[in-house]
Short mmCIF file of C-alpha atoms and ligand atoms in Angstrom, two decimals:
data_model
loop_
_atom_site.label_atom_id
_atom_site.label_comp_id
_atom_site.label_asym_id
_atom_site.label_seq_id
_atom_site.Cartn_x
_atom_site.Cartn_y
_atom_site.Cartn_z
CA MET L 15 124.22 64.97 122.54
CA ILE L 16 122.48 67.25 120.08
CA PRO L 17 121.80 70.71 121.50
CA SER L 18 118.20 71.73 122.01
CA ILE L 19 118.70 74.24 119.19
CA LEU L 20 119.45 72.39 115.94
CA PRO L 21 123.15 73.16 115.51
CA THR L 22 123.08 74.66 111.99
CA TYR L 23 124.85 77.84 113.11
CA SER L 24 128.22 78.35 114.71
CA ARG L 25 127.33 81.24 116.95
CA ALA L 26 129.46 83.94 118.51
CA PRO L 27 129.30 84.00 122.31
CA MET L 28 127.49 87.34 122.67
CA SER L 29 123.90 87.42 123.86
CA PHE L 30 122.03 90.68 123.64
CA VAL L 31 119.18 91.76 125.85
CA LYS L 32 118.45 95.16 124.35
CA GLY L 33 118.87 97.16 121.17
CA GLU L 34 118.92 100.93 120.81
CA GLY L 35 119.49 102.51 117.41
CA CYS L 36 122.87 101.24 116.19
CA TRP L 37 123.70 99.60 119.50
CA LEU L 38 123.24 96.12 120.90
CA ILE L 39 123.57 95.71 124.65
CA GLU L 40 124.49 92.63 126.65
CA ALA L 41 123.06 91.78 130.09
CA ASP L 42 126.23 93.07 131.76
CA GLY L 43 125.78 96.44 130.02
CA ARG L 44 128.51 95.99 127.38
CA ARG L 45 127.52 97.95 124.27
CA PHE L 46 128.32 96.75 120.75
CA LEU L 47 128.16 99.02 117.71
CA ASP L 48 126.02 97.07 115.28
CA LEU L 49 127.29 97.28 111.69
CA GLY L 50 125.42 94.12 110.76
CA ALA L 51 121.85 95.19 111.55
CA GLY L 52 120.72 91.56 111.71
CA ILE L 53 122.12 91.16 108.18
CA ALA L 54 120.59 94.29 106.64
CA VAL L 55 117.29 93.81 108.48
CA ASN L 56 117.15 96.58 111.08
CA ALA L 57 117.01 99.34 108.47
CA LEU L 58 115.98 101.93 111.07
CA GLY L 59 118.11 100.47 113.85
CA HIS L 60 116.88 98.73 116.97
CA ALA L 61 113.71 99.75 118.80
CA HIS L 62 113.03 102.76 116.57
CA PRO L 63 110.31 104.70 118.45
CA ALA L 64 108.03 104.98 115.40
CA LEU L 65 108.25 101.23 114.76
CA VAL L 66 107.67 100.42 118.43
CA LYS L 67 104.61 102.68 118.37
CA THR L 68 103.17 101.15 115.19
CA LEU L 69 103.80 97.62 116.40
CA SER L 70 102.29 98.14 119.84
CA GLU L 71 99.25 100.00 118.54
CA GLN L 72 98.57 97.32 115.95
CA ALA L 73 99.17 94.59 118.54
CA GLN L 74 96.39 96.00 120.69
CA ASN L 75 93.92 95.81 117.83
CA LEU L 76 94.59 92.87 115.53
CA TRP L 77 97.60 90.60 114.98
CA HIS L 78 96.50 88.12 112.42
CA VAL L 79 93.65 87.46 110.10
CA SER L 80 93.61 85.10 107.18
CA ASN L 81 94.10 86.26 103.62
CA LEU L 82 90.57 84.96 103.12
CA TYR L 83 89.54 88.47 104.23
CA GLN L 84 90.38 92.06 103.35
CA ILE L 85 93.48 93.34 105.18
CA PRO L 86 93.63 97.15 105.05
CA GLN L 87 97.21 97.29 106.42
CA GLN L 88 98.32 94.99 103.60
CA GLN L 89 96.43 97.06 101.04
CA ALA L 90 98.09 100.26 102.29
CA LEU L 91 101.59 98.78 102.10
CA ALA L 92 100.97 97.29 98.65
CA ASP L 93 99.63 100.64 97.39
CA LYS L 94 102.69 102.43 98.73
CA LEU L 95 105.13 99.93 97.21
CA VAL L 96 103.36 100.17 93.86
CA ALA L 97 103.44 103.97 94.03
CA GLU L 98 107.15 104.01 94.90
CA SER L 99 108.42 101.39 92.45
CA PHE L 100 108.16 99.86 88.98
CA ALA L 101 105.64 97.34 90.28
CA ASP L 102 101.94 97.03 89.51
CA THR L 103 101.26 94.37 92.12
CA VAL L 104 102.74 92.86 95.29
CA PHE L 105 102.51 89.54 97.16
CA PHE L 106 103.63 89.50 100.78
CA THR L 107 105.73 86.69 102.21
CA ASN L 108 107.54 86.19 105.52
CA SER L 109 111.09 85.85 104.24
CA GLY L 110 113.46 86.21 101.32
CA THR L 111 113.36 82.49 100.66
CA GLU L 112 109.60 82.55 100.24
CA SER L 113 109.94 85.52 97.90
CA CYS L 114 112.35 83.45 95.80
CA GLU L 115 109.90 80.55 95.72
CA LEU L 116 107.13 82.74 94.39
CA ALA L 117 109.38 84.53 91.89
CA VAL L 118 110.37 81.19 90.35
CA LYS L 119 106.77 79.99 90.27
CA MET L 120 105.55 83.28 88.83
CA ALA L 121 108.11 83.29 86.00
CA ARG L 122 107.30 79.72 85.03
CA LYS L 123 103.56 80.28 85.25
CA TYR L 124 103.85 83.35 83.05
CA TRP L 125 105.33 81.31 80.22
CA PHE L 126 102.91 78.46 80.78
CA GLU L 127 100.00 80.84 80.28
CA GLN L 128 101.72 82.24 77.19
CA GLY L 129 101.57 78.72 75.73
CA GLN L 130 105.33 78.25 76.11
CA SER L 131 105.38 75.68 78.90
CA GLU L 132 108.89 74.57 77.89
CA ARG L 133 110.24 77.87 79.22
CA VAL L 134 111.05 76.80 82.75
CA GLU L 135 114.75 77.59 83.10
CA LEU L 136 116.14 80.36 85.26
CA ILE L 137 119.64 81.64 84.63
CA THR L 138 121.49 82.41 87.86
CA PHE L 139 125.05 83.29 88.84
CA GLU L 140 128.07 82.02 90.73
CA GLY L 141 128.26 83.44 94.24
CA SER L 142 124.56 84.21 94.37
CA PHE L 143 122.31 83.57 97.34
CA HIS L 144 118.56 83.20 97.08
CA GLY L 145 117.63 81.47 100.33
CA ARG L 146 117.58 77.95 101.72
CA SER L 147 114.47 76.37 100.24
CA SER L 148 114.68 73.75 97.51
CA ALA L 149 114.29 76.43 94.85
CA GLY L 150 116.68 78.80 96.65
CA ILE L 151 119.52 76.32 96.91
CA ALA L 152 118.93 75.08 93.38
CA ALA L 153 119.09 78.68 92.18
CA ALA L 154 122.40 79.35 93.94
CA GLY L 155 123.69 75.93 93.00
CA SER L 156 126.74 75.94 95.25
CA GLU L 157 128.04 72.54 96.37
CA LYS L 158 128.01 73.70 100.00
CA MET L 159 124.28 74.40 99.94
CA ILE L 160 123.01 71.46 97.88
CA LYS L 161 125.26 68.54 98.78
CA GLY L 162 123.43 65.80 100.65
CA PHE L 163 119.97 67.20 100.17
CA GLY L 164 118.86 64.82 97.50
CA PRO L 165 117.40 65.57 94.10
CA ILE L 166 117.75 69.21 93.33
CA LEU L 167 114.91 71.24 91.82
CA PRO L 168 115.63 71.19 88.10
CA GLY L 169 115.59 74.14 85.74
CA PHE L 170 118.49 76.33 86.84
CA VAL L 171 121.45 77.27 84.69
CA HIS L 172 124.46 78.62 86.58
CA LEU L 173 126.80 81.11 84.97
CA ASP L 174 129.98 82.91 85.99
CA TRP L 175 129.81 86.26 87.78
CA PHE L 176 129.55 88.20 85.46
CA ASP L 177 129.93 87.90 81.69
CA LEU L 178 127.20 89.34 79.49
CA ASP L 179 128.31 87.37 76.42
CA GLN L 180 128.02 84.18 78.41
CA VAL L 181 124.50 85.19 79.47
CA SER L 182 123.53 85.94 75.91
CA ALA L 183 124.85 82.57 74.76
CA ALA L 184 123.02 80.74 77.57
CA ILE L 185 119.53 82.04 76.66
CA THR L 186 117.56 79.38 74.80
CA ASP L 187 113.93 78.70 73.99
CA LYS L 188 113.74 77.03 77.42
CA THR L 189 114.76 80.19 79.28
CA ALA L 190 112.03 81.71 81.44
CA GLY L 191 114.13 84.41 83.01
CA ILE L 192 117.37 85.63 84.50
CA MET L 193 117.60 86.02 88.27
CA VAL L 194 120.33 88.17 89.73
CA GLU L 195 121.25 90.23 92.79
CA PRO L 196 122.16 93.79 91.72
CA VAL L 197 124.66 93.64 94.59
CA GLN L 198 125.60 90.17 95.77
CA GLY L 199 125.43 90.09 99.56
CA GLU L 200 126.45 86.64 100.81
CA GLY L 201 128.70 86.41 97.75
CA GLY L 202 130.93 89.14 99.17
CA ILE L 203 129.35 92.54 98.40
CA ARG L 204 129.88 92.23 94.67
CA PRO L 205 127.95 94.93 92.80
CA LEU L 206 126.91 94.51 89.23
CA ALA L 207 128.01 97.61 87.31
CA ASP L 208 125.06 99.83 86.39
CA SER L 209 126.01 99.38 82.74
CA ASP L 210 125.93 95.58 83.12
CA LEU L 211 122.48 95.72 84.68
CA ALA L 212 121.27 98.03 81.91
CA ASP L 213 122.75 95.68 79.29
CA LEU L 214 121.09 92.74 80.99
CA ARG L 215 117.73 94.49 80.80
CA GLU L 216 118.29 95.17 77.12
CA LEU L 217 119.27 91.56 76.52
CA CYS L 218 116.14 90.32 78.31
CA ASP L 219 113.98 92.59 76.18
CA ALA L 220 115.71 91.61 72.96
CA ARG L 221 115.40 87.89 73.71
CA GLY L 222 111.99 88.10 75.37
CA VAL L 223 112.89 86.67 78.80
CA LEU L 224 111.99 87.95 82.25
CA LEU L 225 114.43 89.88 84.44
CA ILE L 226 114.11 88.91 88.10
CA LEU L 227 116.07 90.93 90.63
CA ASP L 228 116.78 89.56 94.08
CA GLU L 229 116.93 92.73 96.19
CA VAL L 230 116.36 90.92 99.47
CA GLN L 231 119.63 92.32 100.83
CA CYS L 232 120.36 95.34 98.60
CA GLY L 233 116.81 96.73 98.47
CA VAL L 234 114.81 99.05 100.74
CA GLY L 235 117.19 102.00 100.81
CA ARG L 236 120.35 100.00 101.45
CA THR L 237 122.19 101.32 98.38
CA GLY L 238 120.86 104.86 98.68
CA ARG L 239 117.91 104.34 96.34
CA LEU L 240 114.70 102.62 97.42
CA PHE L 241 115.70 99.72 95.17
CA ALA L 242 119.23 99.15 93.89
CA HIS L 243 118.26 98.74 90.23
CA GLU L 244 117.13 102.38 90.14
CA TRP L 245 120.82 103.38 89.90
CA ALA L 246 120.98 101.66 86.51
CA GLY L 247 117.85 103.44 85.29
CA ILE L 248 116.10 100.17 84.53
CA ALA L 249 113.24 98.15 86.00
CA PRO L 250 112.87 94.40 86.45
CA ASP L 251 109.81 92.31 85.68
CA ILE L 252 109.86 90.68 89.11
CA LEU L 253 111.64 91.76 92.30
CA LEU L 254 112.26 89.88 95.55
CA ALA L 255 112.31 91.89 98.75
CA ALA L 256 112.59 90.96 102.43
CA LYS L 257 115.17 91.76 105.15
CA GLY L 258 114.97 95.56 105.55
CA ILE L 259 111.35 95.80 104.42
CA GLY L 260 110.01 94.87 107.87
CA GLY L 261 112.72 96.66 109.83
CA GLY L 262 113.03 93.55 112.02
CA PHE L 263 109.53 92.16 111.72
CA PRO L 264 109.60 89.03 109.50
CA LEU L 265 108.24 90.34 106.21
CA GLY L 266 109.02 89.77 102.56
CA ALA L 267 107.46 90.68 99.25
CA VAL L 268 107.45 89.91 95.58
CA LEU L 269 106.89 92.97 93.41
CA ALA L 270 105.93 92.45 89.78
CA THR L 271 104.64 94.08 86.67
CA GLU L 272 101.11 93.30 85.60
CA LYS L 273 102.47 91.30 82.68
CA ALA L 274 104.88 89.13 84.71
CA ALA L 275 102.23 88.48 87.35
CA SER L 276 99.48 87.68 84.87
CA GLY L 277 99.56 83.92 85.47
CA MET L 278 99.03 84.24 89.22
CA THR L 279 95.28 84.05 89.53
CA ALA L 280 93.11 83.09 92.53
CA GLY L 281 94.25 79.85 94.11
CA THR L 282 97.68 79.70 92.42
CA HIS L 283 99.64 80.82 95.49
CA GLY L 284 99.12 81.64 99.14
CA SER L 285 100.60 82.14 102.58
CA THR L 286 99.00 81.84 105.99
CA TYR L 287 101.03 84.58 107.63
CA GLY L 288 102.15 86.56 104.59
CA GLY L 289 100.77 90.08 104.65
CA ASN L 290 99.34 89.91 108.16
CA PRO L 291 98.24 93.17 109.85
CA LEU L 292 101.19 93.33 112.29
CA GLY L 293 103.87 92.87 109.65
CA CYS L 294 102.26 95.19 107.13
CA ALA L 295 101.61 97.95 109.66
CA VAL L 296 105.29 97.90 110.60
CA GLY L 297 106.32 97.65 106.93
CA SER L 298 104.30 100.77 106.11
CA THR L 299 106.08 102.75 108.80
CA VAL L 300 109.48 101.50 107.59
CA LEU L 301 108.61 102.54 104.05
CA GLU L 302 107.37 105.98 105.13
CA TYR L 303 110.88 106.66 106.40
CA VAL L 304 113.00 104.84 103.87
CA ALA L 305 111.21 105.96 100.70
CA ALA L 306 111.45 109.65 101.65
CA PRO L 307 113.88 111.49 99.33
CA GLU L 308 115.48 113.31 102.30
CA PHE L 309 116.12 109.99 104.04
CA LEU L 310 117.72 108.49 100.93
CA ALA L 311 119.81 111.63 100.44
CA GLU L 312 121.11 111.16 103.99
CA VAL L 313 121.91 107.51 103.28
CA ASN L 314 123.98 108.64 100.31
CA ARG L 315 125.72 111.38 102.24
CA LYS L 316 126.58 109.02 105.08
CA ALA L 317 127.64 106.33 102.63
CA GLY L 318 130.09 108.81 101.12
CA LEU L 319 131.45 109.71 104.53
CA PHE L 320 131.73 106.09 105.65
CA SER L 321 133.36 104.97 102.37
CA GLN L 322 135.91 107.74 102.50
CA LYS L 323 136.90 106.83 106.04
CA LEU L 324 136.92 103.12 105.26
CA ALA L 325 139.23 103.74 102.30
CA GLY L 326 141.58 105.41 104.79
CA LEU L 327 141.32 102.37 107.05
CA VAL L 328 142.19 100.03 104.16
CA ALA L 329 145.20 102.21 103.29
CA GLY L 330 146.28 102.30 106.94
CA TYR L 331 146.18 98.52 107.47
CA PRO L 332 147.29 96.95 104.17
CA ASP L 333 148.19 93.70 105.90
CA VAL L 334 144.62 93.31 107.18
CA PHE L 335 142.51 94.85 104.39
CA GLU L 336 142.80 94.65 100.63
CA ASP L 337 140.01 96.81 99.28
CA LEU L 338 136.67 98.47 99.83
CA ARG L 339 133.66 97.61 97.73
CA GLY L 340 129.93 98.15 97.69
CA VAL L 341 127.20 100.70 97.13
CA GLY L 342 125.56 103.01 99.64
CA LEU L 343 125.52 101.48 103.11
CA MET L 344 126.05 98.01 101.68
CA LEU L 345 129.81 97.96 102.05
CA GLY L 346 132.41 95.24 102.15
CA LEU L 347 136.03 95.10 103.15
CA LYS L 348 137.95 92.45 101.28
CA CYS L 349 140.48 91.15 103.80
CA ARG L 350 144.07 89.96 103.58
CA ALA L 351 143.76 88.44 107.04
CA ALA L 352 141.09 85.73 107.37
CA ASN L 353 137.73 87.53 107.38
CA VAL L 354 136.48 85.48 110.32
CA ASP L 355 139.49 86.65 112.36
CA VAL L 356 138.69 90.26 111.47
CA VAL L 357 135.08 89.77 112.57
CA LYS L 358 136.33 88.24 115.86
CA ALA L 359 138.81 91.05 116.44
CA GLY L 360 135.87 93.40 115.93
CA TYR L 361 133.87 91.61 118.61
CA ASP L 362 136.78 92.22 121.01
CA MET L 363 136.46 95.94 120.25
CA GLN L 364 132.66 95.70 120.54
CA VAL L 365 131.87 96.33 116.89
CA ILE L 366 129.76 93.90 114.89
CA THR L 367 130.44 93.06 111.24
CA VAL L 368 129.32 90.06 109.19
CA ALA L 369 131.54 87.69 107.22
CA ALA L 370 130.70 86.95 103.58
CA ALA L 371 132.20 84.83 100.80
CA ASP L 372 135.34 85.97 98.95
CA ASN L 373 137.06 86.72 102.31
CA VAL L 374 134.98 89.85 102.81
CA ILE L 375 133.49 91.40 105.94
CA ARG L 376 130.18 93.15 105.41
CA LEU L 377 129.24 96.53 106.86
CA LEU L 378 125.45 96.86 106.72
CA PRO L 379 124.68 99.39 109.46
CA PRO L 380 121.22 100.71 110.22
CA LEU L 381 120.49 103.27 107.49
CA ASN L 382 120.02 105.97 110.12
CA ILE L 383 123.51 105.56 111.60
CA THR L 384 124.82 108.95 112.74
CA ASP L 385 128.04 110.67 111.68
CA ALA L 386 129.38 110.22 115.21
CA GLU L 387 128.62 106.49 115.05
CA ILE L 388 130.46 106.29 111.72
CA ASP L 389 133.50 107.84 113.44
CA GLU L 390 133.12 105.39 116.29
CA ALA L 391 132.86 102.50 113.81
CA ILE L 392 136.10 103.55 112.12
CA SER L 393 137.92 103.89 115.41
CA ARG L 394 136.76 100.46 116.62
CA LEU L 395 137.60 98.81 113.29
CA ALA L 396 141.03 100.49 113.38
CA ARG L 397 141.66 99.11 116.88
CA ALA L 398 140.59 95.66 115.67
CA ALA L 399 142.96 95.92 112.69
CA GLU L 400 145.75 97.23 114.95
CA HIS L 401 145.31 94.23 117.21
CA LEU L 402 145.33 91.81 114.27
CA SER L 403 148.44 93.25 112.63
CA ALA L 404 150.23 93.38 116.00
CA SER L 405 149.45 89.72 116.65
CA ALA L 406 150.50 88.82 113.07
CA THR L 407 153.91 90.52 113.39
CA ALA L 408 154.40 88.88 116.80
CA HIS L 409 154.64 85.49 115.07
C1 PLP N 13 119.00 86.72 102.95
C2 PLP N 13 118.76 86.57 101.50
C3 PLP N 13 117.78 85.68 101.01
C4 PLP N 13 117.00 84.77 101.93
O1 PLP N 13 116.22 85.49 102.81
P1 PLP N 13 115.64 84.77 104.14
O2 PLP N 13 114.77 85.83 104.75
O3 PLP N 13 116.81 84.37 104.96
O4 PLP N 13 114.86 83.60 103.70
C5 PLP N 13 117.55 85.64 99.65
N1 PLP N 13 118.25 86.43 98.81
C6 PLP N 13 119.20 87.28 99.23
C7 PLP N 13 119.92 88.13 98.26
C8 PLP N 13 119.50 87.37 100.59
O5 PLP N 13 120.46 88.20 101.01
#
């Protein structure tokens, strides 16, 4: 019999009743160190007092009004995002998938309004993830995501990860833009080199196509800059955000330049919930923390500390781990053991990591993880690795 929850996930047996900072707590009081943060969502950890305060104050006044009216909380968050980024304008969504939908529509509409309606194709990459909508799965193009779901949204060209010459050769007079994650998340924490991203920007400029960055996972402070592309010293035309931007409240955004957004006039797009007062109030508080230079400096310092200790862990357990990759607090351990077994061994030691493609486990802790919690993470991961290598040699 089908479960009452549509069985699209194979879930671990834990069930949490409370979250506190980097910790998730089960009903029986067992505490798990959370290095997954709801897949890079809880940027400030669980139940951050400032977020709880903002949410409860806003909840007492106004939860939802339609986008048919002015929404000051939305205006404030948009103004702050524009001030802190390359963007001239922002549309709020409720998820990364919805941000992808709008980004694809926006790029195509831009060219349509330029009188080049044949420019509808988006170039995307192997291993990418852009969400689970028809556009999202068409963009990623992996067999696993599209098989069985009928006609696929046309207009996506899939290239290898990552070969600039191949990208250059793939651009035609049908190309609307190139969509890429500066650091692939689901694909296994695979960062694009800063030089590759800079070259990609140059290529887009030279060939007159739009650069669309999917920073749903790597954005909002995760890499130690507000947005990951800042490391490469470049700016996109369109950027997808979600996950960390609401700190746990469902919120997403598309950021764009005036030029890229120029086709999106009144009536061309909308969302009932997108940009509602609750989500935007929380988003503003998240951004106040995460965009602060001192906060980002701390992310970088802690990322250095964590990486250094993780490199030691990899060296100490060569039969379990192969290498360390990633940027900032978006880290991945490529495993020699099966990554799902490493994640499970972690659960036994009450530390949470997230599996990704390429046999990687992801470490995406709250950005305000403490030094002591980093030490605790290393010691729990070491015990998990110890357990795995002991059981491997026992065979
Ligand atoms: C998670 C993710 C998405 C999809 O976001 P949802 O909020 O799950 O719809 C899109 N792109 C990237 C890079 C992601 O990591």
